[in-house]
Amino acid sequence: GQDHNLMTELFFLTLECSYIALKGPHTKYSELLIEIKRENDRPVQITQNLALLKCRKVADECQLLDSDMVRRVIAFFTYSSVYFLMMIKRSQIESRKEVFDIKKYQTYRDMTQTFEYPLEMELSDHLKVLPEHVVEVIYDHILFYLQYADLTNIFDDHCSPMFMIYFLTLMDSPSILRNPHLRVRKIDLFYFVISTKNKEADHFRRVFQSCKVIGKFFMHALIRLYNDVEKTGSTNQFYEKFAHRFKINQLFDHLWTKRDTYQPSVSRCSSMFKKKFQAYLSFVLNDMIYLLDEALTNIQFVKTYHEME
């Protein structure tokens, strides 16, 4: 391809600045809300800091949740998602020794409709050199704004599907995002969208239920992630595994009610990806057996405790 020009460099500088400038304040704002809740739960006579904390909250909201800034950030990340999807599509086509021509698609949405998951391909050099936080910054900001910002008239029918397809692409394509921790984290956003009563997530919920790409491939992404949770080894892997799989199971439960859309997708997975599907069923059964064993074991402790009372 051609050498990157000034606009490309400015784009990545803006993405880097978004990560450096906003990640810290977003984390501190979330911690501030937890601290305010903790103060509210204390007796009145020892909540001397509550007024100060609420003043800090208002000050933070004036800057972090300003509607004009949120709109501009969302617009930039929409463009970023489209740009990375275009890079992925280009890499996929060029890995087949074909020529990528963006002009053949009338819109970027037309381009995303041609994705076939999972995307197994050799990454281009442009994608290989990107740091992991390029992926995380978009996800973190969208989840933060869904939780706390007033998104009235900000998300539209163009940007929301792009975010959904972008996150689906990362979830279901380990050849693109190899780190299983980062891929599993994307579940949190979809889980928030279907589980919360937050009105800000209403638009995402409608897009989630109507997007054809999501309807066709999301089940496969969930099955793959359910299996890949086993690879997130750490000191507290055992507990993290169940936390992730609980959210995945909640998504399965929600999607299974949409039988016309998602049951054909499950049938497709069971026939086209037999080994993955068998591994998924094996993990489900193992988890069920373990939880049943834990429950039966703890019944004895509960009985003993009640007898002592």
Coordinates of N, CA and C in Angstrom, one line a residue, residues 86-215:
M86 N -12.2 -1.8 7.8 CA -11.7 -1.7 6.5 C -10.3 -2.4 6.4
M87 N -9.5 -2.1 7.4 CA -8.1 -2.7 7.4 C -8.2 -4.2 7.5
I88 N -9.2 -4.7 8.3 CA -9.3 -6.2 8.5 C -9.8 -6.8 7.2
K89 N -10.8 -6.1 6.5 CA -11.3 -6.6 5.2 C -10.2 -6.6 4.2
R90 N -9.5 -5.6 4.2 CA -8.4 -5.5 3.2 C -7.3 -6.6 3.4
S91 N -7.0 -6.9 4.7 CA -6.1 -7.9 5.1 C -6.6 -9.3 4.7
Q92 N -7.9 -9.5 4.9 CA -8.5 -10.8 4.5 C -8.5 -11.0 3.0
I93 N -8.8 -10.0 2.2 CA -8.8 -10.1 0.8 C -7.3 -10.3 0.3
E94 N -6.4 -9.5 0.8 CA -5.0 -9.6 0.3 C -4.4 -10.9 0.7
S95 N -4.8 -11.5 1.8 CA -4.3 -12.9 2.2 C -4.7 -13.9 1.2
R96 N -5.7 -13.7 0.4 CA -6.1 -14.6 -0.6 C -5.5 -14.2 -2.0
K97 N -4.5 -13.3 -1.9 CA -3.8 -12.9 -3.1 C -4.7 -12.2 -4.1
E98 N -5.7 -11.5 -3.6 CA -6.6 -10.7 -4.4 C -6.4 -9.2 -4.1
V99 N -7.0 -8.4 -5.0 CA -6.8 -6.9 -4.9 C -8.0 -6.3 -4.2
F100 N -7.8 -5.5 -3.1 CA -8.8 -4.9 -2.4 C -9.2 -3.6 -3.0
D101 N -10.5 -3.4 -3.3 CA -11.0 -2.2 -3.9 C -12.2 -1.7 -3.1
I102 N -12.0 -0.6 -2.3 CA -13.0 -0.1 -1.5 C -14.2 0.5 -2.3
K103 N -13.9 0.8 -3.5 CA -14.9 1.5 -4.4 C -16.0 0.5 -4.8
K104 N -15.8 -0.8 -4.7 CA -16.8 -1.7 -5.1 C -18.0 -1.7 -4.1
Y105 N -17.8 -1.1 -2.9 CA -18.9 -1.1 -1.9 C -19.5 0.3 -1.9
Q106 N -20.8 0.4 -2.0 CA -21.4 1.7 -2.0 C -21.3 2.4 -0.7
T107 N -21.4 1.6 0.4 CA -21.3 2.2 1.8 C -20.4 1.2 2.6
Y108 N -20.0 1.7 3.7 CA -19.2 0.9 4.6 C -20.0 -0.3 5.2
R109 N -21.3 0.0 5.4 CA -22.2 -1.1 5.9 C -22.2 -2.2 4.9
D110 N -22.2 -1.9 3.6 CA -22.2 -3.0 2.5 C -20.9 -3.8 2.7
M111 N -19.8 -3.2 3.1 CA -18.6 -3.9 3.2 C -18.7 -4.9 4.4
T112 N -19.3 -4.4 5.5 CA -19.4 -5.3 6.7 C -20.4 -6.5 6.4
Q113 N -21.3 -6.3 5.5 CA -22.2 -7.4 5.3 C -21.5 -8.6 4.5
T114 N -20.3 -8.3 4.0 CA -19.6 -9.4 3.3 C -18.7 -10.2 4.2
F115 N -18.6 -9.8 5.5 CA -17.8 -10.6 6.4 C -18.4 -12.0 6.6
E116 N -17.5 -13.0 6.6 CA -17.9 -14.3 7.0 C -17.0 -14.8 8.2
Y117 N -17.6 -15.0 9.3 CA -16.9 -15.4 10.5 C -16.9 -16.9 10.7
P118 N -15.8 -17.4 11.3 CA -14.7 -16.7 11.9 C -13.7 -16.3 10.8
L119 N -13.0 -15.1 11.1 CA -12.0 -14.6 10.1 C -10.7 -15.3 10.4
E120 N -10.3 -16.3 9.6 CA -9.1 -16.9 9.8 C -8.2 -16.5 8.6
M121 N -7.1 -15.7 9.0 CA -6.3 -15.1 7.9 C -5.0 -14.7 8.4
E122 N -4.1 -14.4 7.5 CA -2.8 -13.9 7.9 C -2.9 -12.4 7.9
L123 N -2.5 -11.8 9.1 CA -2.7 -10.4 9.2 C -1.7 -9.6 8.4
S124 N -2.1 -8.4 7.9 CA -1.2 -7.5 7.2 C -0.2 -6.9 8.2
D125 N 0.9 -6.3 7.7 CA 1.8 -5.7 8.6 C 1.2 -4.5 9.3
H126 N 0.3 -3.8 8.7 CA -0.4 -2.7 9.3 C -1.1 -3.1 10.6
L127 N -1.8 -4.2 10.5 CA -2.5 -4.7 11.7 C -1.6 -5.3 12.8
K128 N -0.5 -5.9 12.4 CA 0.4 -6.6 13.3 C 1.0 -5.6 14.3
V129 N 1.3 -4.4 13.8 CA 2.0 -3.4 14.6 C 1.2 -2.6 15.6
L130 N -0.2 -2.8 15.5 CA -1.0 -2.0 16.3 C -1.0 -2.5 17.8
P131 N -0.9 -1.6 18.7 CA -0.9 -2.0 20.2 C -2.3 -2.4 20.6
E132 N -2.3 -3.2 21.7 CA -3.6 -3.7 22.2 C -4.5 -2.6 22.6
H133 N -4.0 -1.5 23.2 CA -4.9 -0.5 23.7 C -5.7 0.2 22.6
V134 N -5.3 0.1 21.3 CA -6.1 0.6 20.2 C -7.4 -0.1 20.2
V135 N -7.5 -1.4 20.5 CA -8.7 -2.1 20.6 C -9.5 -1.7 21.9
E136 N -8.8 -1.6 23.0 CA -9.4 -1.3 24.3 C -10.0 0.0 24.4
V137 N -9.4 1.0 23.8 CA -9.8 2.4 24.0 C -11.3 2.6 23.5
I138 N -11.6 2.0 22.3 CA -12.9 2.1 21.8 C -13.9 1.4 22.7
Y139 N -13.6 0.2 23.1 CA -14.5 -0.6 23.9 C -14.7 0.1 25.2
D140 N -13.7 0.6 25.9 CA -13.8 1.2 27.2 C -14.7 2.5 27.2
H141 N -14.5 3.3 26.2 CA -15.2 4.5 26.1 C -16.7 4.3 25.8
I142 N -17.0 3.4 24.9 CA -18.4 3.1 24.6 C -19.1 2.6 25.8
L143 N -18.5 1.6 26.5 CA -19.1 1.1 27.7 C -19.3 2.2 28.8
F144 N -18.3 3.0 28.9 CA -18.4 4.1 29.9 C -19.6 5.0 29.6
Y145 N -19.7 5.4 28.3 CA -20.8 6.4 27.9 C -22.2 5.7 28.0
L146 N -22.2 4.4 27.7 CA -23.5 3.7 27.9 C -23.9 3.7 29.4
Q147 N -23.0 3.6 30.3 CA -23.3 3.5 31.7 C -23.6 4.9 32.3
Y148 N -23.0 6.0 31.8 CA -23.1 7.2 32.6 C -23.6 8.4 31.8
A149 N -23.4 8.4 30.5 CA -23.7 9.6 29.7 C -25.1 9.7 29.2
D150 N -25.6 10.9 28.9 CA -26.9 11.1 28.2 C -26.6 11.0 26.7
L151 N -27.1 9.9 26.1 CA -26.8 9.6 24.7 C -28.0 9.9 23.8
T152 N -28.9 10.8 24.3 CA -30.0 11.1 23.5 C -29.6 11.7 22.1
N153 N -30.0 11.1 21.0 CA -29.7 11.6 19.7 C -28.3 11.6 19.3
I154 N -27.5 10.8 20.1 CA -26.0 10.7 19.7 C -25.8 9.5 18.9
F155 N -26.2 8.3 19.4 CA -26.1 7.1 18.6 C -27.2 7.1 17.5
D156 N -26.8 6.6 16.3 CA -27.8 6.6 15.2 C -27.7 5.2 14.6
D157 N -28.5 5.0 13.5 CA -28.5 3.7 12.8 C -27.3 3.4 12.0
H158 N -26.4 4.4 11.9 CA -25.1 4.1 11.2 C -24.0 3.7 12.2
C159 N -23.8 4.4 13.3 CA -22.7 4.1 14.1 C -22.9 2.9 15.0
S160 N -24.1 2.7 15.5 CA -24.3 1.5 16.4 C -24.0 0.2 15.8
P161 N -24.5 -0.1 14.6 CA -24.1 -1.4 13.9 C -22.6 -1.5 13.7
M162 N -22.0 -0.4 13.4 CA -20.5 -0.5 13.2 C -19.8 -0.9 14.5
F163 N -20.2 -0.4 15.6 CA -19.6 -0.8 16.9 C -19.9 -2.2 17.2
M164 N -21.1 -2.7 17.0 CA -21.5 -4.0 17.2 C -20.7 -5.0 16.4
I165 N -20.6 -4.7 15.1 CA -19.8 -5.6 14.2 C -18.3 -5.6 14.5
Y166 N -17.8 -4.4 14.9 CA -16.4 -4.3 15.2 C -16.1 -5.2 16.4
F167 N -16.9 -5.1 17.5 CA -16.7 -5.9 18.7 C -16.9 -7.4 18.4
L168 N -17.9 -7.7 17.5 CA -18.1 -9.1 17.1 C -16.9 -9.7 16.4
T169 N -16.3 -8.9 15.5 CA -15.2 -9.3 14.8 C -14.0 -9.6 15.7
L170 N -13.8 -8.8 16.7 CA -12.7 -9.0 17.6 C -13.0 -10.2 18.5
M171 N -14.2 -10.4 18.9 CA -14.6 -11.6 19.7 C -14.4 -12.9 19.0
D172 N -14.7 -12.9 17.8 CA -14.8 -14.2 17.0 C -13.6 -14.5 16.1
S173 N -12.5 -13.7 16.3 CA -11.4 -13.8 15.4 C -10.1 -13.8 16.1
P174 N -9.6 -14.9 16.7 CA -8.4 -15.0 17.4 C -7.2 -14.7 16.6
S175 N -7.3 -14.8 15.3 CA -6.2 -14.5 14.4 C -6.0 -13.0 14.3
I176 N -7.0 -12.2 14.7 CA -6.8 -10.8 14.8 C -6.5 -10.3 16.2
L177 N -7.2 -10.8 17.2 CA -6.9 -10.4 18.5 C -6.6 -11.7 19.3
R178 N -5.4 -12.0 19.5 CA -5.0 -13.3 20.0 C -5.1 -13.4 21.6
N179 N -5.1 -12.3 22.2 CA -5.2 -12.3 23.7 C -6.6 -12.7 24.1
P180 N -6.8 -13.8 24.7 CA -8.2 -14.2 25.1 C -8.8 -13.4 26.1
H181 N -8.0 -12.7 27.0 CA -8.5 -11.8 28.0 C -9.2 -10.7 27.4
L182 N -8.6 -10.1 26.3 CA -9.2 -8.9 25.7 C -10.5 -9.3 24.9
R183 N -10.5 -10.5 24.3 CA -11.6 -10.9 23.5 C -12.8 -11.2 24.5
V184 N -12.5 -11.9 25.6 CA -13.6 -12.2 26.5 C -14.2 -10.9 27.1
R185 N -13.4 -9.9 27.3 CA -13.9 -8.6 27.9 C -15.0 -8.0 27.1
K186 N -15.0 -8.2 25.8 CA -16.1 -7.6 24.9 C -17.5 -8.1 25.3
I187 N -17.5 -9.3 26.0 CA -18.8 -9.8 26.4 C -19.5 -8.9 27.4
D188 N -18.7 -8.1 28.2 CA -19.3 -7.2 29.2 C -20.2 -6.2 28.6
L189 N -19.8 -5.7 27.4 CA -20.7 -4.7 26.8 C -22.0 -5.3 26.3
F190 N -21.9 -6.4 25.7 CA -23.2 -7.0 25.2 C -24.0 -7.5 26.4
Y191 N -23.4 -7.9 27.4 CA -24.1 -8.3 28.7 C -24.8 -7.1 29.3
F192 N -24.1 -6.0 29.3 CA -24.7 -4.7 29.8 C -25.9 -4.3 29.0
V193 N -25.8 -4.4 27.7 CA -26.9 -4.0 26.8 C -28.1 -4.8 27.0
I194 N -28.0 -6.1 27.2 CA -29.2 -6.9 27.3 C -29.7 -7.1 28.8
S195 N -28.9 -6.7 29.8 CA -29.3 -7.0 31.1 C -29.7 -5.7 31.9
T196 N -29.3 -4.5 31.4 CA -29.6 -3.3 32.1 C -30.9 -2.7 31.7
K197 N -31.5 -2.0 32.6 CA -32.7 -1.2 32.3 C -32.4 0.2 31.9
N198 N -31.1 0.5 31.7 CA -30.6 1.8 31.4 C -31.2 2.2 30.0
K199 N -31.9 3.4 30.0 CA -32.5 3.8 28.7 C -31.5 4.2 27.6
E200 N -30.2 4.5 28.1 CA -29.2 4.8 27.1 C -28.8 3.6 26.3
A201 N -29.1 2.4 26.8 CA -28.8 1.2 26.0 C -29.9 0.7 25.1
D202 N -31.0 1.4 25.1 CA -32.2 1.0 24.3 C -31.9 0.9 22.8
H203 N -31.1 1.9 22.3 CA -30.8 1.9 20.9 C -29.9 0.8 20.6
F204 N -28.9 0.5 21.4 CA -28.0 -0.6 21.2 C -28.8 -1.9 21.2
R205 N -29.8 -2.0 22.1 CA -30.6 -3.3 22.2 C -31.3 -3.5 20.9
R206 N -31.9 -2.4 20.3 CA -32.7 -2.5 19.1 C -31.8 -3.0 17.9
V207 N -30.6 -2.4 17.9 CA -29.6 -2.7 16.8 C -29.1 -4.1 17.0
F208 N -28.9 -4.5 18.3 CA -28.4 -5.9 18.6 C -29.4 -6.9 18.1
Q209 N -30.7 -6.6 18.2 CA -31.8 -7.6 17.8 C -32.1 -7.5 16.3
S210 N -31.7 -6.4 15.6 CA -32.1 -6.3 14.2 C -30.9 -6.5 13.3
C211 N -29.7 -6.4 13.8 CA -28.5 -6.5 12.9 C -28.4 -7.9 12.3
K212 N -28.3 -8.1 11.0 CA -28.3 -9.4 10.4 C -27.0 -10.1 10.6
V213 N -25.9 -9.3 10.6 CA -24.6 -9.9 10.9 C -24.5 -10.5 12.3
I214 N -25.0 -9.8 13.3 CA -25.1 -10.3 14.6 C -25.9 -11.5 14.7
G215 N -27.1 -11.5 14.1 CA -28.0 -12.6 14.1 C -27.4 -13.9 13.5

